[in-house]
Coordinates of C-alpha atoms in Angstrom, one line a residue:
M1 CA -0.1 0.0 0.1
A2 CA 2.8 2.4 0.9
A3 CA 4.6 1.3 -2.3
G4 CA 1.4 1.9 -4.5
S5 CA 0.7 5.3 -2.8
A6 CA 4.3 6.3 -3.3
F7 CA 4.1 5.2 -7.2
G8 CA 0.8 7.1 -7.5
T9 CA 2.1 10.2 -6.0
Q10 CA 5.1 10.1 -8.0
A11 CA 2.9 9.6 -11.4
R12 CA 0.6 12.4 -10.3
A13 CA 3.7 14.8 -9.7
T14 CA 5.1 13.8 -13.2
A15 CA 1.7 14.6 -15.0
G16 CA 1.4 17.7 -13.2
S17 CA 5.0 18.7 -14.3
T18 CA 4.1 17.8 -17.8
R19 CA 0.9 19.9 -17.8
R20 CA 2.8 22.9 -16.4
T21 CA 5.5 22.5 -18.9
G22 CA 2.9 22.2 -21.9
A23 CA 1.2 25.2 -20.3
N24 CA 4.4 27.1 -20.2
A25 CA 5.1 26.2 -23.9
V26 CA 1.6 27.3 -24.9
A27 CA 1.9 30.5 -23.0
G28 CA 5.3 31.2 -24.6
G29 CA 4.0 30.5 -27.8
A30 CA 1.5 32.9 -27.2
R31 CA 3.8 35.4 -25.9
S32 CA 6.1 34.9 -28.9
G33 CA 3.2 35.4 -31.4
A34 CA 2.3 38.6 -29.4
S35 CA 5.7 39.9 -29.7
G36 CA 5.9 39.1 -33.2
Q37 CA 2.8 41.2 -33.7
L38 CA 4.3 44.1 -31.5
G39 CA 7.7 43.8 -33.4
H40 CA 9.6 42.7 -30.4
T41 CA 11.8 39.8 -30.3
P42 CA 11.2 37.9 -27.0
P43 CA 14.1 36.0 -25.3
G44 CA 13.1 32.8 -26.8
G45 CA 13.0 34.4 -30.4
A46 CA 16.4 33.4 -31.2
G47 CA 15.6 29.7 -30.5
A48 CA 12.4 30.0 -32.6
A49 CA 14.5 31.6 -35.3
A50 CA 17.2 28.9 -34.9
A51 CA 14.5 26.1 -35.0
S52 CA 13.0 27.5 -38.2
A53 CA 16.6 27.7 -39.9
S54 CA 17.4 24.0 -38.6
P55 CA 18.2 21.5 -41.3
A56 CA 14.8 20.3 -41.3
G57 CA 13.3 23.9 -42.0
R58 CA 15.9 24.6 -44.7
T59 CA 15.0 21.2 -46.6
G60 CA 11.6 22.3 -47.2
P61 CA 11.9 25.8 -48.6
T62 CA 15.2 24.7 -50.5
S63 CA 13.4 21.8 -52.2
A64 CA 10.5 23.9 -53.0
T65 CA 12.6 26.7 -54.6
P66 CA 14.0 24.7 -57.6
R67 CA 10.5 23.2 -58.3
G68 CA 9.2 26.7 -58.7
S69 CA 12.1 27.8 -60.6
T70 CA 11.8 25.0 -62.9
G71 CA 8.1 25.6 -63.5
T72 CA 8.8 29.4 -64.3
D73 CA 11.7 28.4 -67.0
A74 CA 9.4 26.0 -68.6
A75 CA 6.5 28.5 -68.7
T76 CA 8.7 31.1 -70.3
H77 CA 10.1 28.8 -72.7
S78 CA 6.7 27.5 -73.8
S79 CA 5.5 30.9 -74.3
G80 CA 8.5 32.2 -76.0
P81 CA 9.3 32.7 -80.0
F82 CA 11.6 29.7 -79.9
N83 CA 9.0 27.2 -78.7
R84 CA 6.5 28.6 -81.3
L85 CA 9.2 28.2 -84.0
V86 CA 9.8 24.6 -82.8
K87 CA 6.2 24.0 -83.0
E88 CA 5.9 25.6 -86.6
L89 CA 9.1 24.2 -88.1
P90 CA 8.3 20.8 -88.7
T91 CA 5.3 21.4 -90.9
A92 CA 7.3 23.8 -92.9
V93 CA 10.4 21.5 -93.2
L94 CA 7.9 18.7 -94.1
V95 CA 6.6 20.8 -96.8
A96 CA 9.9 21.8 -98.1
L97 CA 11.1 18.4 -98.3
L98 CA 8.2 17.2 -100.1
A99 CA 8.5 20.0 -102.6
F100 CA 12.2 19.1 -102.9
A101 CA 11.3 15.3 -103.2
V102 CA 8.7 16.1 -106.0
I103 CA 11.3 18.4 -107.9
A104 CA 14.2 15.8 -107.5
A105 CA 11.9 13.2 -108.9
A106 CA 10.7 15.3 -111.8
M107 CA 14.4 16.1 -112.5
A108 CA 15.3 12.4 -112.4
L109 CA 12.5 11.4 -114.7
N110 CA 13.4 14.3 -117.2
A111 CA 16.9 13.2 -117.0
Y112 CA 15.9 9.6 -117.7
L113 CA 13.8 10.7 -120.7
Q114 CA 16.5 12.9 -122.1
R115 CA 19.2 9.8 -121.9
R116 CA 16.7 7.7 -123.6
R117 CA 15.8 10.4 -126.3
A118 CA 19.6 11.1 -126.7
K119 CA 20.2 7.2 -127.3
S120 CA 17.4 6.9 -129.6
L121 CA 18.7 9.7 -131.7
A122 CA 22.1 8.6 -131.6
N123 CA 20.8 5.3 -133.1
Q124 CA 19.0 6.9 -135.7
R125 CA 22.1 9.0 -136.6
A126 CA 24.2 5.8 -136.7
A127 CA 21.7 4.2 -138.9
L128 CA 21.2 7.2 -141.2
L129 CA 25.3 7.7 -141.7
S130 CA 25.3 4.0 -142.4
D131 CA 22.7 4.4 -145.1
V132 CA 24.3 7.5 -146.2
G133 CA 27.6 5.9 -146.6
V134 CA 26.4 2.9 -148.4
L135 CA 24.5 5.2 -150.9
Q136 CA 27.5 7.5 -151.4
A137 CA 29.7 4.6 -152.0
A138 CA 27.4 3.4 -154.7
L139 CA 27.4 7.1 -156.0
L140 CA 31.3 7.6 -155.8
P141 CA 32.8 4.5 -157.2
A142 CA 36.6 3.9 -157.0
V143 CA 38.3 5.4 -160.3
P144 CA 41.6 4.4 -161.6
E145 CA 44.2 7.2 -161.7
K146 CA 45.0 6.3 -165.3
L147 CA 42.9 4.8 -168.2
D148 CA 45.4 4.4 -171.0
D149 CA 46.3 7.9 -172.1
L150 CA 43.6 9.4 -170.0
E151 CA 44.7 10.5 -166.4
V152 CA 41.9 11.0 -164.0
S153 CA 41.7 12.6 -160.5
V154 CA 38.3 12.7 -158.5
A155 CA 37.4 14.0 -155.1
Y156 CA 34.1 14.6 -153.2
R157 CA 33.1 16.5 -150.0
P158 CA 29.7 16.2 -148.6
A159 CA 27.8 19.1 -147.2
Q160 CA 28.4 19.7 -143.6
G161 CA 26.6 17.3 -141.1
L162 CA 24.0 14.8 -142.1
A163 CA 23.0 17.1 -145.1
A164 CA 24.7 14.8 -147.6
G165 CA 23.7 15.9 -151.1
G166 CA 23.0 14.4 -154.5
D167 CA 26.3 15.0 -156.1
F168 CA 27.8 12.1 -158.1
F169 CA 30.3 11.2 -160.8
D170 CA 31.3 8.1 -162.5
V171 CA 34.1 7.2 -164.8
F172 CA 33.8 4.0 -166.6
T173 CA 34.9 1.9 -169.7
L174 CA 32.5 2.0 -172.7
S175 CA 34.9 0.0 -174.9
A176 CA 38.4 -0.6 -175.4
E177 CA 38.8 2.6 -177.4
R178 CA 36.2 4.8 -175.3
T179 CA 35.8 6.0 -171.6
G180 CA 32.5 7.4 -170.4
I181 CA 32.5 10.2 -167.6
I182 CA 29.6 11.4 -165.9
I183 CA 29.2 14.3 -163.2
G184 CA 25.9 15.5 -162.0
D185 CA 24.0 17.2 -159.1
V186 CA 20.4 16.4 -157.9
S187 CA 18.4 19.1 -156.0
G188 CA 18.1 18.8 -152.5
H189 CA 20.1 17.1 -149.6
G190 CA 19.7 14.2 -147.4
R191 CA 18.6 10.6 -148.0
E192 CA 16.0 11.3 -150.6
S193 CA 18.4 13.2 -152.8
L194 CA 20.9 10.3 -152.4
I195 CA 18.3 7.8 -153.9
H196 CA 17.5 10.1 -156.8
A197 CA 21.3 10.6 -157.5
A198 CA 21.7 6.9 -157.9
L199 CA 18.8 6.5 -160.0
V200 CA 20.1 9.4 -162.4
R201 CA 23.6 8.0 -162.5
Y202 CA 22.6 4.5 -163.3
T203 CA 20.1 5.6 -165.9
L204 CA 22.8 7.6 -167.7
R205 CA 25.3 5.0 -167.3
T206 CA 22.9 2.3 -169.0
L207 CA 21.9 4.7 -171.7
M208 CA 25.5 5.5 -172.6
G209 CA 26.6 1.8 -172.3
E210 CA 24.0 1.0 -175.1
G211 CA 25.7 3.4 -177.6
H212 CA 23.4 6.1 -177.9
P213 CA 24.8 9.6 -179.0
L214 CA 25.0 11.8 -176.1
P215 CA 22.2 14.3 -176.9
E216 CA 19.9 11.2 -177.2
V217 CA 21.3 9.8 -173.8
L218 CA 20.0 13.0 -172.3
A219 CA 16.8 12.9 -174.0
R220 CA 15.8 9.5 -173.0
A221 CA 16.9 10.0 -169.5
D222 CA 14.7 13.1 -169.3
R223 CA 11.6 11.1 -170.4
Y224 CA 12.4 8.2 -168.0
L225 CA 13.2 10.5 -165.0
T226 CA 10.2 12.9 -165.4
G227 CA 8.0 12.2 -162.4
E228 CA 10.7 9.9 -160.7
L229 CA 12.4 12.8 -159.0
G230 CA 9.4 14.2 -157.3
D231 CA 9.8 17.9 -157.2
G232 CA 13.3 17.8 -157.9
F233 CA 15.6 17.9 -160.9
A234 CA 19.1 17.0 -162.0
T235 CA 21.8 18.8 -163.8
V236 CA 24.3 16.7 -165.5
I237 CA 27.3 16.4 -167.9
V238 CA 27.9 13.1 -169.9
C239 CA 31.3 12.9 -171.7
C240 CA 33.0 10.3 -174.1
Y241 CA 36.6 10.3 -174.6
E242 CA 38.1 8.6 -177.6
H243 CA 41.7 7.2 -176.7
A244 CA 42.8 7.0 -180.5
T245 CA 42.3 10.7 -181.2
G246 CA 42.1 12.4 -177.8
E247 CA 38.8 13.9 -178.6
L248 CA 36.5 14.5 -175.7
T249 CA 32.9 15.0 -176.5
W250 CA 30.3 16.2 -173.9
A251 CA 26.6 17.1 -173.6
K252 CA 25.1 18.9 -170.6
A253 CA 21.6 19.4 -169.1
G254 CA 21.5 22.5 -167.1
H255 CA 25.0 22.0 -165.7
E256 CA 28.2 24.3 -165.7
P257 CA 30.2 23.9 -168.6
P258 CA 33.8 22.3 -168.0
I259 CA 36.9 24.5 -167.6
I260 CA 39.6 23.7 -169.9
A261 CA 43.0 24.9 -168.7
G262 CA 44.7 27.5 -170.9
Q263 CA 41.5 28.2 -172.9
P264 CA 39.1 31.0 -172.7
E265 CA 35.7 30.7 -171.2
P266 CA 33.4 28.8 -173.6
E267 CA 30.3 30.2 -175.1
E268 CA 28.0 27.4 -174.5
Q269 CA 24.2 27.1 -175.2
A270 CA 22.2 26.6 -172.2
A271 CA 20.3 23.4 -171.7
T272 CA 17.3 22.3 -169.5
P273 CA 18.0 20.2 -166.4
L274 CA 16.7 16.5 -166.5
G275 CA 13.4 15.6 -164.7
F276 CA 11.1 18.6 -165.8
G277 CA 10.2 16.8 -169.1
L278 CA 10.6 20.1 -171.0
G279 CA 13.5 19.6 -173.3
D280 CA 13.5 18.1 -176.9
T281 CA 17.2 18.2 -177.8
W282 CA 20.4 18.9 -175.7
P283 CA 23.6 20.5 -177.2
Q284 CA 26.8 18.7 -177.7
F285 CA 30.2 20.1 -177.7
S286 CA 33.6 18.4 -178.5
R287 CA 37.5 19.2 -178.1
S288 CA 40.7 17.4 -179.1
L289 CA 42.8 17.5 -176.1
A290 CA 46.4 18.1 -176.7
P291 CA 49.0 16.1 -174.7
G292 CA 49.2 17.5 -171.3
E293 CA 46.0 19.5 -171.4
R294 CA 43.6 19.3 -168.5
V295 CA 39.7 19.4 -168.2
C296 CA 37.9 20.2 -165.0
L297 CA 34.3 18.9 -164.6
F298 CA 32.6 20.2 -161.3
T299 CA 29.5 20.7 -159.3
D300 CA 28.2 24.2 -158.5
G301 CA 29.3 24.1 -154.9
L302 CA 32.8 25.0 -156.0
V303 CA 32.0 28.1 -157.5
E304 CA 29.2 29.2 -155.0
A305 CA 31.5 28.9 -152.1
R306 CA 31.5 32.3 -150.6
R307 CA 34.2 34.6 -149.2
R308 CA 33.2 37.9 -147.6
G309 CA 29.7 37.2 -148.8
E310 CA 30.9 37.0 -152.4
Y311 CA 30.9 33.7 -154.6
L312 CA 34.4 32.4 -155.3
G313 CA 33.1 31.9 -158.8
R314 CA 34.6 30.3 -161.9
A315 CA 37.8 32.7 -162.2
H316 CA 38.9 31.2 -158.8
L317 CA 38.3 27.7 -159.8
R318 CA 40.1 28.2 -163.2
S319 CA 43.1 29.6 -161.5
L320 CA 43.3 26.5 -159.4
V321 CA 42.9 24.2 -162.5
E322 CA 45.5 26.2 -164.4
Q323 CA 47.9 25.7 -161.2
G324 CA 47.9 21.8 -162.1
L325 CA 46.2 20.8 -159.0
S326 CA 44.5 17.6 -158.5
A327 CA 40.9 17.2 -157.8
R328 CA 41.5 16.6 -154.0
A329 CA 43.8 19.6 -153.8
I330 CA 41.1 21.8 -155.6
V331 CA 38.5 20.8 -153.0
E332 CA 40.8 21.4 -150.2
R333 CA 41.7 24.8 -151.7
T334 CA 38.0 26.0 -152.0
E335 CA 37.3 25.1 -148.6
S336 CA 40.3 27.0 -147.2
D337 CA 39.9 30.1 -149.5
S338 CA 36.2 30.4 -148.4
D339 CA 34.4 31.6 -145.4
L340 CA 31.3 29.6 -146.2
C341 CA 31.1 26.4 -148.1
S342 CA 27.8 24.7 -147.4
D343 CA 27.1 22.6 -150.3
D344 CA 28.8 19.6 -151.8
L345 CA 31.7 19.6 -153.8
A346 CA 32.4 17.1 -156.5
V347 CA 35.6 17.3 -159.1
V348 CA 36.7 15.4 -161.8
V349 CA 40.0 16.4 -163.6
L350 CA 40.8 14.9 -166.7
G351 CA 44.1 15.2 -168.7
R352 CA 45.6 13.6 -171.7
A353 CA 49.0 12.3 -170.9
A354 CA 52.0 14.0 -172.1
V355 CA 53.8 12.6 -175.2
V356 CA 56.1 9.5 -175.2
A357 CA 58.8 9.9 -172.3
A358 CA 62.1 10.8 -173.6
A359 CA 63.6 7.5 -172.8
E360 CA 61.3 6.0 -175.5
L361 CA 62.1 8.5 -178.2
P362 CA 64.5 7.5 -181.0
S363 CA 68.1 8.3 -180.6
A364 CA 69.7 10.9 -183.1
P365 CA 71.8 9.4 -185.9
Q366 CA 75.4 9.4 -185.0
A367 CA 77.8 11.0 -187.6
A368 CA 79.9 8.7 -189.7
A369 CA 83.4 8.2 -188.9
V370 CA 86.0 10.1 -191.1

């Protein structure tokens, strides 16, 4: 009983002390609040301030400050021009990329089509050149440099590019005593004119081979070719050379007369071209060539080549013939002496060989010994 009474008394004393301490704390808090309102710092204010500045107190505000700062920065960025640019940029970039893709695809397609077209044109050009080459080979046969006493040189230069024209020539044997020579020019350029030139050449060669007089050759050819050349026509010279006498006979249809070196310009009657069906007779001319004498047959491209806007003309060509140039050299000089040479050039140079070489001449008789 005494021990329980003592324990109870001590417990009551402890509870009372605890109540007094709590009351004092409440009273001190009240006084502190009153002092804070009155602007005074109570003696326990320093402790309260220290308590508020304790690590536990600092942790709250310190952790709250970054959260507030981060939110503010995000708000600033979200409402600034950079964010608006970021939001708008993807759409603009997408549109630009799509536009560039379309342009690139269009350019690639165009390049592909251009390559296909270039390849097709190259193939067509190769085929055309092949055809032109075959036709020109048929029109420009290999000609021997000498047929008995007749010396021959020929040359041909087509018009620039694919504009191969209808100039043609031929030198062939009619018999053991006679040689035929043809030179001509069909109007126009290109494949069609080449076909017409071949037709004219072989028609004339066939008629000459049948032995018809040269005017009759042209008359028959005109009848055969009228309507076969379309809207075109042909100018020609057909010649026959007699080896035994050195006589050169020719007839022409609308063509330039030949140039004979050392002789004045001939006065020849004009004649109608072939293919119109308008001619009845064609004039014939002849000349006995002296040994060493030269004759030039040519197409109009050589005299119609221009220098400073003027035709070179027959006088220029005559000067080249009288210099003793070969057909090839005449063509090359015509090209080099002109500013514009846009037509075909065809030349045949004929010459009668000189007299028998000195080694074959009989030696002079020796004087009798005394």
